[in-house]
C-alpha angles and dihedrals in degrees: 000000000000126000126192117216116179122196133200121201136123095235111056102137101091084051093047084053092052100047099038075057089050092046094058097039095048101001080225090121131069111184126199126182129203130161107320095331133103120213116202121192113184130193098202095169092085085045102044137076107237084253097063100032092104098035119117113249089257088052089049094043093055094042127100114287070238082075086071116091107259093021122109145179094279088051089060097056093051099046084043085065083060093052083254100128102145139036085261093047087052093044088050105047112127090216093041080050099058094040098060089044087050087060097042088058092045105116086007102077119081 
């Protein structure tokens, strides 16, 4: 299922970044810009567990990290013993956060 977010705001340059990272990385993520909006199409069945393919973001944002395709129970409880208990806890961590902008610089950086 897509979703279409659109996002207004002067400064989208540091977010197109970001999700044109994410799109490489998972192709979940189609980014068009227009004026100073920001339009997000996301394809969040090949992100989502079945359970979660038809709940709203905040719904997905406050789930499980299990409601993430490939995570399960067991993955929970270990990511609970980091204070990641939800999809929003695991988008925000600082360390998540580098490492994914670790990988975004590999072969970039000369």
């Amino acid at each position: 299922m897509a979703r279409l977010i659109v996002l207004r705001d002067g400064n989208n340059q540091r977010l197109l970044s970001y999700l044109s990272w994410l799109h490489g990385m998972f192709a979940l993520f189609s980014v068009s810009t227009k004026g100073n909006a920001l339009a997000v199409s996301v394809e969040l069945g090949k992100a989502l567990d079945k359970a979660y393919e038809n709940a709203t973001l905040d719904e997905i944002l406050a789930a499980p990290p299990s409601a993430l395709a490939g995570l399960t129970d067991k993955h929970n409880e270990l990511l609970a013993q980091l204070g990641i208990k939800t999809v929003r806890d695991l988008g925000s961590n600082k360390f998540f956060a580098a490492a994914g902008v670790l990988v975004a610089l590999s072969g970039k950086a000369g």
